[in-house]
PDB file of C-alpha atoms and ligand atoms in Angstrom:
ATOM      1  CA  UNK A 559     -76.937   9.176 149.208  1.00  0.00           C
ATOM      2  CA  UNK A 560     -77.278  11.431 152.084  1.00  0.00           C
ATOM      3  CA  UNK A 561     -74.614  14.265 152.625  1.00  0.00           C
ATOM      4  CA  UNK A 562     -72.449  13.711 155.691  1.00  0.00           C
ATOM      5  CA  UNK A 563     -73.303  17.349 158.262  1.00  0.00           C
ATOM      6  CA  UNK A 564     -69.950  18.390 159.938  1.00  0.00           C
ATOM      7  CA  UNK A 565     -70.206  21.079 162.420  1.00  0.00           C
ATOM      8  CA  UNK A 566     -68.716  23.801 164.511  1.00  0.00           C
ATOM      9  CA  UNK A 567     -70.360  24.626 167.936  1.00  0.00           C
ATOM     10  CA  UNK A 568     -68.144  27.502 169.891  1.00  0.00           C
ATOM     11  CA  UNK A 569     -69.503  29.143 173.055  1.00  0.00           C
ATOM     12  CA  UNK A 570     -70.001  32.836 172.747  1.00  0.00           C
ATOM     13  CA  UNK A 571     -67.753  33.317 175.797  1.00  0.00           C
ATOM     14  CA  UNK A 572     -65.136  35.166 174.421  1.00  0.00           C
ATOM     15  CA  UNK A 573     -63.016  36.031 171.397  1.00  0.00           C
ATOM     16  CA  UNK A 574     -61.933  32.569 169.518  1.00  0.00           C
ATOM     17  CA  UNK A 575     -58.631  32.121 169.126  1.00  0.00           C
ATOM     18  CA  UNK A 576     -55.954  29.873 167.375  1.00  0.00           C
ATOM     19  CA  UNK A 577     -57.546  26.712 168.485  1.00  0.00           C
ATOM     20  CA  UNK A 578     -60.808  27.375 167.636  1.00  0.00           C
ATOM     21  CA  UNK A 579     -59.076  28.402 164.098  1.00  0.00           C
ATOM     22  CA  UNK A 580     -57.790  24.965 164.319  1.00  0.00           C
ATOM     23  CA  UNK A 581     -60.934  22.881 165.311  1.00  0.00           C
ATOM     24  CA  UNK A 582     -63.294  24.865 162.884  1.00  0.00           C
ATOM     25  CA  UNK A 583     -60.701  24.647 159.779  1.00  0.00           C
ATOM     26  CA  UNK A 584     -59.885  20.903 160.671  1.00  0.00           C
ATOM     27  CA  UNK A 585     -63.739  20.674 160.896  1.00  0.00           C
ATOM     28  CA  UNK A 586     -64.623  22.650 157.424  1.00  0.00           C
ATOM     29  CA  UNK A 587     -61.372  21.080 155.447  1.00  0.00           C
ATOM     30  CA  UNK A 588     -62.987  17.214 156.577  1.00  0.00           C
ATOM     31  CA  UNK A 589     -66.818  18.097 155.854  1.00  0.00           C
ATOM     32  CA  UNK A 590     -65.132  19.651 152.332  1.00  0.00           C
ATOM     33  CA  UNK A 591     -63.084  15.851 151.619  1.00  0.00           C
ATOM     34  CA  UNK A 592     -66.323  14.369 152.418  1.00  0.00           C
ATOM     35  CA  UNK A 593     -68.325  16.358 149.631  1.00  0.00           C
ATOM     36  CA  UNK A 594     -70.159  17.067 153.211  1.00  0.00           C
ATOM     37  CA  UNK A 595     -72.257  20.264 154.172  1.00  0.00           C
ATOM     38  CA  UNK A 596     -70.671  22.258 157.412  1.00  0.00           C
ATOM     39  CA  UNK A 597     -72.889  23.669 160.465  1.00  0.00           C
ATOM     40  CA  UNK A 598     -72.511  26.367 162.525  1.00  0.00           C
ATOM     41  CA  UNK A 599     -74.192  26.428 165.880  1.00  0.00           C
ATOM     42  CA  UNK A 600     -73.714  28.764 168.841  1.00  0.00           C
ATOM     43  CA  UNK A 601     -73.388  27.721 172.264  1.00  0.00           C
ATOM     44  CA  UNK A 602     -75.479  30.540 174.172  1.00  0.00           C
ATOM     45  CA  UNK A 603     -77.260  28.671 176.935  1.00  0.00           C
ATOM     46  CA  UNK A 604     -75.216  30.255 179.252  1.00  0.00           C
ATOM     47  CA  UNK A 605     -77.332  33.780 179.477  1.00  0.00           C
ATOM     48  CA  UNK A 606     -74.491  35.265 181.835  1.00  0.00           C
ATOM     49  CA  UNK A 607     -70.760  34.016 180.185  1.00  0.00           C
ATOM     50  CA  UNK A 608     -72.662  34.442 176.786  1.00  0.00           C
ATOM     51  CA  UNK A 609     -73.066  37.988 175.071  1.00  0.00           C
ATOM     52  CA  UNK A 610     -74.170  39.125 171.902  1.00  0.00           C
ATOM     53  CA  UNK A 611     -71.034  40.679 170.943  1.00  0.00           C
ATOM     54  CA  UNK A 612     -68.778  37.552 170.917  1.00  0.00           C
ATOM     55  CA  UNK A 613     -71.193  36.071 168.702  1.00  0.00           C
ATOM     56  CA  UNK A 614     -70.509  38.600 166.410  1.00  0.00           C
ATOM     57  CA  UNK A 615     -67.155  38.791 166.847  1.00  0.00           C
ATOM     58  CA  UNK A 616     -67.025  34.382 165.853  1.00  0.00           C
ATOM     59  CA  UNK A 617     -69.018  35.367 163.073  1.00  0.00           C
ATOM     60  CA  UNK A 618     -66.479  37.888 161.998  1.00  0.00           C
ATOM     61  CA  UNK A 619     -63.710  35.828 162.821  1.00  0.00           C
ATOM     62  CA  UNK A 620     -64.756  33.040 160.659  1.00  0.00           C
ATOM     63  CA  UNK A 621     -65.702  35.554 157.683  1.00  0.00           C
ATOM     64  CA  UNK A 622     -62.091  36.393 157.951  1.00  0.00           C
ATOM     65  CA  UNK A 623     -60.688  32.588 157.814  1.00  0.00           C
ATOM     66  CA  UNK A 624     -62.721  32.566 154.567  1.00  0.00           C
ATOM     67  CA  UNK A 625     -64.646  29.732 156.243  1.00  0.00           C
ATOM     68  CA  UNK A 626     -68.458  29.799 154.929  1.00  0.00           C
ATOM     69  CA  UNK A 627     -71.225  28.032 156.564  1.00  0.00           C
ATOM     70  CA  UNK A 628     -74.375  25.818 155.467  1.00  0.00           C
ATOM     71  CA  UNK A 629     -77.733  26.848 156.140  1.00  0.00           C
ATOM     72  CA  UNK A 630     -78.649  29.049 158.779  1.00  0.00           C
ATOM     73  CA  UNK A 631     -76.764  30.055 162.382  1.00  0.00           C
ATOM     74  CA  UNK A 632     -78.571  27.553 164.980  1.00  0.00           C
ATOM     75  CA  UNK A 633     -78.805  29.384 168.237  1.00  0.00           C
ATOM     76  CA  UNK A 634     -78.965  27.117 171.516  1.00  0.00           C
ATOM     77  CA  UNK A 635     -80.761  30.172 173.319  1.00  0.00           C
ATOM     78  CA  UNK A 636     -83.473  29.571 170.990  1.00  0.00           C
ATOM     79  CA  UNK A 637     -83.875  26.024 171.226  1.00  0.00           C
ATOM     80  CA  UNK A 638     -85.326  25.508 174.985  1.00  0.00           C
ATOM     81  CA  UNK A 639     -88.521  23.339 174.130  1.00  0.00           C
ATOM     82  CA  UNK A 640     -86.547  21.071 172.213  1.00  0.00           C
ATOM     83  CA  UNK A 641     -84.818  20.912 175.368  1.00  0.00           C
ATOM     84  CA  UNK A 642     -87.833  20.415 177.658  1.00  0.00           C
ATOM     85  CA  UNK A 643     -89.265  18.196 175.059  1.00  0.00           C
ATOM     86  CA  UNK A 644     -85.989  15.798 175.584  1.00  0.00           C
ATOM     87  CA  UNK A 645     -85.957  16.216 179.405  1.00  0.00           C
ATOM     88  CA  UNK A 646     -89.005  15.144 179.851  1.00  0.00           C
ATOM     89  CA  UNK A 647     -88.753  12.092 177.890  1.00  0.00           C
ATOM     90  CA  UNK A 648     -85.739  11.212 180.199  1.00  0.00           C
ATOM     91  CA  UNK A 649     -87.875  11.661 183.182  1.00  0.00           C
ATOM     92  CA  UNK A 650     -90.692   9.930 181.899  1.00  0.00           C
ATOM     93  CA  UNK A 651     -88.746   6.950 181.536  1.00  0.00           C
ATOM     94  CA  UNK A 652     -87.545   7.167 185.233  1.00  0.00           C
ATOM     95  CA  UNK A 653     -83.705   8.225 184.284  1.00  0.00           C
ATOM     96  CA  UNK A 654     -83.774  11.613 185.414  1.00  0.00           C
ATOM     97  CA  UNK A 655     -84.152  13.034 188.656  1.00  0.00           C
ATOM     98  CA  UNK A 656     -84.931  16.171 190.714  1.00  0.00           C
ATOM     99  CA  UNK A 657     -81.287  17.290 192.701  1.00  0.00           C
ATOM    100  CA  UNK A 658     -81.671  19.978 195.132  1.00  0.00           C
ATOM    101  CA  UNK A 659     -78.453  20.060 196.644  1.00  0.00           C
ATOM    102  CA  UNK A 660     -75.680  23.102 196.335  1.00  0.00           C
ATOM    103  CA  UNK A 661     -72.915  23.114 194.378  1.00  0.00           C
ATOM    104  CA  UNK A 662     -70.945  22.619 197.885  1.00  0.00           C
ATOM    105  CA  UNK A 663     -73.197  19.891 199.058  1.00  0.00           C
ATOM    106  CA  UNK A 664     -72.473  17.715 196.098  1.00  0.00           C
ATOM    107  CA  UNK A 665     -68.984  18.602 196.345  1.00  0.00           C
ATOM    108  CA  UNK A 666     -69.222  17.557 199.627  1.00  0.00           C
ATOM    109  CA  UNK A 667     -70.727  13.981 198.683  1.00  0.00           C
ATOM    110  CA  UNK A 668     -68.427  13.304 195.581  1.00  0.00           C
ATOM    111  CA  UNK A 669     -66.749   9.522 194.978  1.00  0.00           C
ATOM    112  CA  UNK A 670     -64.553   8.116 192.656  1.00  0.00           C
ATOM    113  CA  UNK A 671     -66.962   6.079 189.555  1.00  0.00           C
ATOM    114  CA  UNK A 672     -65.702   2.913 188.714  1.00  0.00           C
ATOM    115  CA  UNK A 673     -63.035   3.791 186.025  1.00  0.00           C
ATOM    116  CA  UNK A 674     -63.224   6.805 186.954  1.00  0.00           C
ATOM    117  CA  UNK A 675     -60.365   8.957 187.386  1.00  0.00           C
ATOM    118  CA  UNK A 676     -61.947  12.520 188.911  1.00  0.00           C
ATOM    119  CA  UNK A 677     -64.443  12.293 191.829  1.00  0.00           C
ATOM    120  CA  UNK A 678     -68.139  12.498 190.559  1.00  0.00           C
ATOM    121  CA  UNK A 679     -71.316  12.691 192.154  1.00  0.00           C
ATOM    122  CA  UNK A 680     -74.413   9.896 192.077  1.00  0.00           C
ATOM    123  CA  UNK A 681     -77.481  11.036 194.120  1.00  0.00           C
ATOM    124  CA  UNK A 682     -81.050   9.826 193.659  1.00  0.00           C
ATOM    125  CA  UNK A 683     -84.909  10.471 193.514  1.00  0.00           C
ATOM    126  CA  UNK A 684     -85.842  12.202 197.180  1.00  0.00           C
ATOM    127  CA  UNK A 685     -89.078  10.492 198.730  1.00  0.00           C
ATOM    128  CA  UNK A 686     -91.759  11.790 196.880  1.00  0.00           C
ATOM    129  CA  UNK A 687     -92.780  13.680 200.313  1.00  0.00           C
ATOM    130  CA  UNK A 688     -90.080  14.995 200.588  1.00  0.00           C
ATOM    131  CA  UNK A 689     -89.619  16.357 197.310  1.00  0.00           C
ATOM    132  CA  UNK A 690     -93.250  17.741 197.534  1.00  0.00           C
ATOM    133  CA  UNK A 691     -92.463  19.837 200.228  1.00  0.00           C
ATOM    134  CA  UNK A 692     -89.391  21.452 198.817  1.00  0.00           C
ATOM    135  CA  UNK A 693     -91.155  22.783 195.251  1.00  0.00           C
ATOM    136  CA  UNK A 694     -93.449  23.682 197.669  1.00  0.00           C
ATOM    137  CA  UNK A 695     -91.113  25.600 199.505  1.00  0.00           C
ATOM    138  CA  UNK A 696     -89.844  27.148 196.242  1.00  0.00           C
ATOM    139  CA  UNK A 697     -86.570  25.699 196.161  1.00  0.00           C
ATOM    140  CA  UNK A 698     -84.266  25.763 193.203  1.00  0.00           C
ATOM    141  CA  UNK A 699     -83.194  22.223 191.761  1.00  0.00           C
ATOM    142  CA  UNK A 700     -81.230  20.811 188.993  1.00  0.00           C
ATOM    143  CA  UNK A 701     -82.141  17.964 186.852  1.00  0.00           C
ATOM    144  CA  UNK A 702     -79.745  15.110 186.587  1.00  0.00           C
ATOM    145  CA  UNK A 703     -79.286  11.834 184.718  1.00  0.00           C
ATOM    146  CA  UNK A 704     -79.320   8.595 186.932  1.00  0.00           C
ATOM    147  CA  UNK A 705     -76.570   7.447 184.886  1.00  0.00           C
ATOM    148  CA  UNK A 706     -75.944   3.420 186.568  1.00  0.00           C
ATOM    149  CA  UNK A 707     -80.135   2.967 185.776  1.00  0.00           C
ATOM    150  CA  UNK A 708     -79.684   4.378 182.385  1.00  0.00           C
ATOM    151  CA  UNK A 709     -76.456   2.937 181.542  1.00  0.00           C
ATOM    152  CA  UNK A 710     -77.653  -0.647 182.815  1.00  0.00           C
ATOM    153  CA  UNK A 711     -81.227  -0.153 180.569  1.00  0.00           C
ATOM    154  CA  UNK A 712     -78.920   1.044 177.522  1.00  0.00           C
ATOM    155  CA  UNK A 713     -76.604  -2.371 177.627  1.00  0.00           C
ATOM    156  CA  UNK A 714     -72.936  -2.261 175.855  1.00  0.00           C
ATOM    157  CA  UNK A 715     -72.855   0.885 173.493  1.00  0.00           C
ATOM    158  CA  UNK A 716     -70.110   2.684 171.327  1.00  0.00           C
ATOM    159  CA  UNK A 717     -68.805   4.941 169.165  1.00  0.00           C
ATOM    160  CA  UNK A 718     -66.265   4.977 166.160  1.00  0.00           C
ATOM    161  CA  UNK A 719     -63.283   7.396 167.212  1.00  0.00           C
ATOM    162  CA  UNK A 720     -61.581   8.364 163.791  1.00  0.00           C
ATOM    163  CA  UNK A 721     -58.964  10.549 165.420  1.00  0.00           C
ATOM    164  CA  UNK A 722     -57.564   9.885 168.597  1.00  0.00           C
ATOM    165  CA  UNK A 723     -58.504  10.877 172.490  1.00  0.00           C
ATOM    166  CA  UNK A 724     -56.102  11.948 174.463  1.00  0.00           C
ATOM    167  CA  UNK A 725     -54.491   8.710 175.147  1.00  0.00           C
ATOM    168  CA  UNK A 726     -54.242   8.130 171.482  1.00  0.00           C
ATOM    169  CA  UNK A 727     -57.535   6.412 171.815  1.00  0.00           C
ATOM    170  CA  UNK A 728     -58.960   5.177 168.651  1.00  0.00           C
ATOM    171  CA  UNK A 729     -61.485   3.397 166.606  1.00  0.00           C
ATOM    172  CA  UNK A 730     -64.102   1.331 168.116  1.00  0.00           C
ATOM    173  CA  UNK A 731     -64.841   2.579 171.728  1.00  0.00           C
ATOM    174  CA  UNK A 732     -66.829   1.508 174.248  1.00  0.00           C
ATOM    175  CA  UNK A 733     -68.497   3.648 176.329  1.00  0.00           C
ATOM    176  CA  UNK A 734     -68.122   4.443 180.312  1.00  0.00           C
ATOM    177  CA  UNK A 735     -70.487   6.571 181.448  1.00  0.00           C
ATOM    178  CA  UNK A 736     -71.112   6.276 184.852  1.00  0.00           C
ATOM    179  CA  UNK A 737     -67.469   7.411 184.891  1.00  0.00           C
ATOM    180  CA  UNK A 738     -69.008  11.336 184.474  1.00  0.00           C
ATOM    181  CA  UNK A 739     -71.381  10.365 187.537  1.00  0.00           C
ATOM    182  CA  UNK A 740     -74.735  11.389 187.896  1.00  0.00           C
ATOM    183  CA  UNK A 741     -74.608  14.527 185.190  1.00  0.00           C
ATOM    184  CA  UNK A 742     -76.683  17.453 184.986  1.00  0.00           C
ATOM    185  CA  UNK A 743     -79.328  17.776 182.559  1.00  0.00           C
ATOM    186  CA  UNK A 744     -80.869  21.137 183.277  1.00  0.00           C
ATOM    187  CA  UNK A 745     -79.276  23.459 185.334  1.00  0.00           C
ATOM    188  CA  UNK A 746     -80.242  25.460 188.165  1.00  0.00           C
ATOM    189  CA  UNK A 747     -80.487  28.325 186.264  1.00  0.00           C
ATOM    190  CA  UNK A 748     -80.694  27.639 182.786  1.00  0.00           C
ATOM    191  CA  UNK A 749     -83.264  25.097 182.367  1.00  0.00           C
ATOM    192  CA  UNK A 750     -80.446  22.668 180.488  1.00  0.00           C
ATOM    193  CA  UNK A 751     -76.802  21.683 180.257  1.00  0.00           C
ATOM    194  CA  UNK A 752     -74.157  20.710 178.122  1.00  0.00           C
ATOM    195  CA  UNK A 753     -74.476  17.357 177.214  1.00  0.00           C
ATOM    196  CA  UNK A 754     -78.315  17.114 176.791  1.00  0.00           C
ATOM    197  CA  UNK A 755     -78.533  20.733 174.564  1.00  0.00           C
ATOM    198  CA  UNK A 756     -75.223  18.965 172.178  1.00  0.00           C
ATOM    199  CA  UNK A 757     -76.808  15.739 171.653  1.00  0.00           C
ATOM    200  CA  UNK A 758     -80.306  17.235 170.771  1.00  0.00           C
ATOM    201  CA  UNK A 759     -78.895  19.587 168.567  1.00  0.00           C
ATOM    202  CA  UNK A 760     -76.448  17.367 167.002  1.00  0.00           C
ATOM    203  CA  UNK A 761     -79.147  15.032 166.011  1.00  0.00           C
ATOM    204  CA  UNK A 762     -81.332  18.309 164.656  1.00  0.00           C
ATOM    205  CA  UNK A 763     -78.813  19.882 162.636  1.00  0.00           C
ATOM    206  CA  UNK A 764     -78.476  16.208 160.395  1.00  0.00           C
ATOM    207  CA  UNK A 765     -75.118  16.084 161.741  1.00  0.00           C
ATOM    208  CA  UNK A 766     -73.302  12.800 161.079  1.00  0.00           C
ATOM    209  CA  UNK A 767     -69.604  13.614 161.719  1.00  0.00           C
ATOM    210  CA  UNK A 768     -68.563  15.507 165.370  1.00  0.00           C
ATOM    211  CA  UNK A 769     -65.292  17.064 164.828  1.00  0.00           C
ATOM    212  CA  UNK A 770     -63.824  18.836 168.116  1.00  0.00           C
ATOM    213  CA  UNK A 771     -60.753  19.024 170.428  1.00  0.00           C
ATOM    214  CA  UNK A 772     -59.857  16.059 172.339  1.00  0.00           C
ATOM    215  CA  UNK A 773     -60.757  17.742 175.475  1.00  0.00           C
ATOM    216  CA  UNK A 774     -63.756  16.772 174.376  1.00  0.00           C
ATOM    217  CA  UNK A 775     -63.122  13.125 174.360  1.00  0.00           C
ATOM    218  CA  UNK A 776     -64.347  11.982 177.908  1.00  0.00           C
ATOM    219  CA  UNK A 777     -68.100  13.696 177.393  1.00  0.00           C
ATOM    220  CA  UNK A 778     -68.477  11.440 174.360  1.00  0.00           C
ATOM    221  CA  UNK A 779     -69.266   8.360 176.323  1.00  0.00           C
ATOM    222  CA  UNK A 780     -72.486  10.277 178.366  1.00  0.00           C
ATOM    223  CA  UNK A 781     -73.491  11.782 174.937  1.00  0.00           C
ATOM    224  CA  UNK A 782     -73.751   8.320 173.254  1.00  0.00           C
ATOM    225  CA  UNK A 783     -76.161   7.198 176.170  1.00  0.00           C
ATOM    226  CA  UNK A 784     -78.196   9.840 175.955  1.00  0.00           C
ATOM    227  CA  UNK A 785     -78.560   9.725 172.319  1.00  0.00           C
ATOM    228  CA  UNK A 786     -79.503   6.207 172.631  1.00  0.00           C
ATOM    229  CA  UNK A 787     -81.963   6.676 175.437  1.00  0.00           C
ATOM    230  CA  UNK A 788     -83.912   9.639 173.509  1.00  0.00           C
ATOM    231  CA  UNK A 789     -83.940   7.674 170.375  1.00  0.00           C
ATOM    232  CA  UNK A 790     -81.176   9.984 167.931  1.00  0.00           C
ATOM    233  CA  UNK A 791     -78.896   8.220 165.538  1.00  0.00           C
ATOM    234  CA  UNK A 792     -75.010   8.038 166.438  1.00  0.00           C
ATOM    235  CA  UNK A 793     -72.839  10.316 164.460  1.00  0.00           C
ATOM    236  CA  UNK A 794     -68.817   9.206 163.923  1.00  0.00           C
ATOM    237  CA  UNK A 795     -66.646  11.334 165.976  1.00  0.00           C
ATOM    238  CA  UNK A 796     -63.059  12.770 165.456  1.00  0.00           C
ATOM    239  CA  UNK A 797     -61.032  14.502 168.088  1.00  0.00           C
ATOM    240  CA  UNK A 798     -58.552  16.316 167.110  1.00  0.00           C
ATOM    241  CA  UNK A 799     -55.372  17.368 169.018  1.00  0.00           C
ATOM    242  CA  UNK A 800     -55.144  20.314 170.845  1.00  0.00           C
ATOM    243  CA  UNK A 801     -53.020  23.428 169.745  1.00  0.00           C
ATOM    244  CA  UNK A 802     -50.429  24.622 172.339  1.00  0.00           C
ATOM    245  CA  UNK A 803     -48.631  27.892 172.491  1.00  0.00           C
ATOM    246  CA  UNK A 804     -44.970  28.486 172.676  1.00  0.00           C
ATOM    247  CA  UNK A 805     -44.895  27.385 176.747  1.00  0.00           C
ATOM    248  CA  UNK A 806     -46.381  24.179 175.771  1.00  0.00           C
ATOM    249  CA  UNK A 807     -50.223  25.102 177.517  1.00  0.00           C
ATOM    250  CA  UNK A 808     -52.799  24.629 175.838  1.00  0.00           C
ATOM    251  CA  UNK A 809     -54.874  27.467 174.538  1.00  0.00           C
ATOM    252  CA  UNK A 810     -57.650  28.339 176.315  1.00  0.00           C
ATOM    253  CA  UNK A 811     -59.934  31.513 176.555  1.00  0.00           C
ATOM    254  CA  UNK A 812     -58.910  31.939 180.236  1.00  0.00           C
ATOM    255  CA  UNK A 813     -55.785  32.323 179.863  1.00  0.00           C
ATOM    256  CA  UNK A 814     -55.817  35.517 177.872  1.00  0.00           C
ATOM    257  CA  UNK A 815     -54.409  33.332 174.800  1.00  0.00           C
ATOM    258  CA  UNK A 816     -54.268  35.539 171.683  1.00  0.00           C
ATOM    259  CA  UNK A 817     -57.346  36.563 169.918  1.00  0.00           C
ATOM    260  CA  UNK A 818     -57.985  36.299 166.339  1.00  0.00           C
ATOM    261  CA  UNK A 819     -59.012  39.666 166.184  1.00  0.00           C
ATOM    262  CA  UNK A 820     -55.277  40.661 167.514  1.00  0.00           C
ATOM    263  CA  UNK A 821     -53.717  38.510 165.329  1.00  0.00           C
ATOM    264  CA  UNK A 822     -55.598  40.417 162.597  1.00  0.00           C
ATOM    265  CA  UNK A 823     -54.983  43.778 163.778  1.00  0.00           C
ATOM    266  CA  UNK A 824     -50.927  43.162 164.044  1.00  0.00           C
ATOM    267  CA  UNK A 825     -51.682  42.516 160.004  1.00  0.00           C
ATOM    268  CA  UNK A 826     -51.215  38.543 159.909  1.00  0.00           C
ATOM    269  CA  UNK A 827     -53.067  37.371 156.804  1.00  0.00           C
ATOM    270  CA  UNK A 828     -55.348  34.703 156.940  1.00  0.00           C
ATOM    271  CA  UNK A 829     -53.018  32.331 154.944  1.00  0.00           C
ATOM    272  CA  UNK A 830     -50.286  33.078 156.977  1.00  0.00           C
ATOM    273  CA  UNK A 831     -52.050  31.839 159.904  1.00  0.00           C
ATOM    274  CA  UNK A 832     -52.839  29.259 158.496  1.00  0.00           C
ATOM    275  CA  UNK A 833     -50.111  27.788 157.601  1.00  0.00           C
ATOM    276  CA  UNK A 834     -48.737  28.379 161.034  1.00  0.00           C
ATOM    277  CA  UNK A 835     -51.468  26.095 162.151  1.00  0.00           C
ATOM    278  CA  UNK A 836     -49.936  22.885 160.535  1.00  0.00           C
ATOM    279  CA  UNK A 837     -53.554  21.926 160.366  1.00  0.00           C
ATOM    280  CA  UNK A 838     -53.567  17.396 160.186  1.00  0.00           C
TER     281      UNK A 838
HETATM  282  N1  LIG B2277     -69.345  24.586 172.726  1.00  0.00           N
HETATM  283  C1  LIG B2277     -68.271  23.718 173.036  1.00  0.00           C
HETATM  284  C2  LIG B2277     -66.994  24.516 173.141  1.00  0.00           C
HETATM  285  O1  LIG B2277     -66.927  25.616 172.654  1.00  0.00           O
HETATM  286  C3  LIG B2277     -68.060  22.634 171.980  1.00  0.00           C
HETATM  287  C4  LIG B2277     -69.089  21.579 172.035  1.00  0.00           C
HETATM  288  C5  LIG B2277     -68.861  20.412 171.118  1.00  0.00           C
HETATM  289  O2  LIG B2277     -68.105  20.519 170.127  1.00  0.00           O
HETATM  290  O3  LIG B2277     -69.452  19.374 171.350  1.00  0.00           O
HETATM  291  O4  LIG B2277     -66.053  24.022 173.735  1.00  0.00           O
END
């Protein structure tokens, strides 16, 4: 039998902290129970937020959790063709489109999605005229997913939650896309997104099991579709819940939440951390 892949994707964006101790121990300790091998990828599409010295510092960081990796370091600033190679399957099969609009423009045309509880945005193909004239006229565009066309073309789909969302949500799900709107596959800038870069890479890293934060929970329903639309099997996810600090927030990179590093440097042992973490 095939090993079950578990992985660990953080963004280079900054130092990690508790709760990425959290998700990649909860992560490690499951692949381990599993007799599984455990992934490590790094987020770096994001050329600006990204830099080569947080990725050093996660590698670090991990090194000092004790928490070894299987096979080699997958870089997402490596991976663009794979990228383009998915993108333009999408658009080959009519589901993606050109989107030209500013950020403020498609604020500006936002609506609630059925079941939807945040404003998103659905656009569409311009006139092929139209469209002509602005590549023409050099202007930037992202690509985005018609999500009702592709989510209508897909049929029912699902996913086995073995945690819990953040409603508690659990087992067998069914998906609601359209309720993230028309997302972006490429961006302006970078030439891809989130959701398009995970599911490819997910799919070529073997992995079978997605262990992550419940934050997480909503973008599983758009990365189902698109791993059924480009043909990539459907791993079993588990969302775990999210570690908050002593005035009950969550922790998050913004907010200046502790690094591991510091934690380190005031001479907190790995162990001791550890335990503190009451990991599940
Ligand atoms: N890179 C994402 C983050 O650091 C995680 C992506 C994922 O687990 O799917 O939040």
């Amino acid at each position: 039998m095939e090993r079950p892949v578990f992985r660990f994707a953080p963004s280079p964006t900054g130092r990690l902290h508790r709760g990425h101790a959290f998700s990649a121990l909860t992560a490690r300790r499951a692949a381990d129970a599993a007799g599984g091998l455990f992934r490590l990828r790094i987020e770096d599409i994001d050329r600006v937020r990204c830099r080569p010295e947080f990725e050093a510092g996660i590698l670090e960081d991990l090194a000092w959790l004790g928490l070894a990796w299987d096979g080699p370091v997958l870089r997402q600033s490596e991976r663009g063709e794979a990228y383009a190679a998915a993108l333009a399957r999408l658009e080959g099969d009519g589901l993606a489109y050109r989107c030209f609009r500013t950020r403020r423009e498609v604020a500006e045309a936002m609506t609630r999605a059925p079941h939807g509880e945040e404003p998103v945005f659905f656009g569409q193909r311009l006139a092929a005229g139209e469209e002509a004239a602005r590549l023409d006229a050099g202007e930037a565009f992202a690509w985005r997913l018609d999500v009702r066309t592709a989510a209508a073309r897909a049929g029912p789909l699902g996913f086995l939650e073995t945690g819990a969302g953040p409603a508690g949500e659990t087992g067998r799900r069914s998906v609601a896309p359209e309720a993230a709107g028309d997302i972006v596959l490429a961006r302006k800038d970078i030439g891809v997104a989130y959701h398009l870069a995970v599911v490819v890479d997910d799919a070529f890293q073997g992995v079978t099991h997605v262990v992550r934060g419940c934050d997480l929970f909503g973008a599983t329903s758009v990365q189902r579709l698109l791993q059924h639309l480009l043909g990539l099997p459907e791993p079993v996810y588990r969302h775990h819940r999210l570690l908050v600090g002593p005035d009950g927030k969550r922790y998050a990179k913004r907010d200046q939440a502790e690094t591991l590093q510091a934690i380190r440097a005031r001479g907190l042992s790995p162990d001791q951390l550890i335990a503190e973490l009451e990991l599940d």
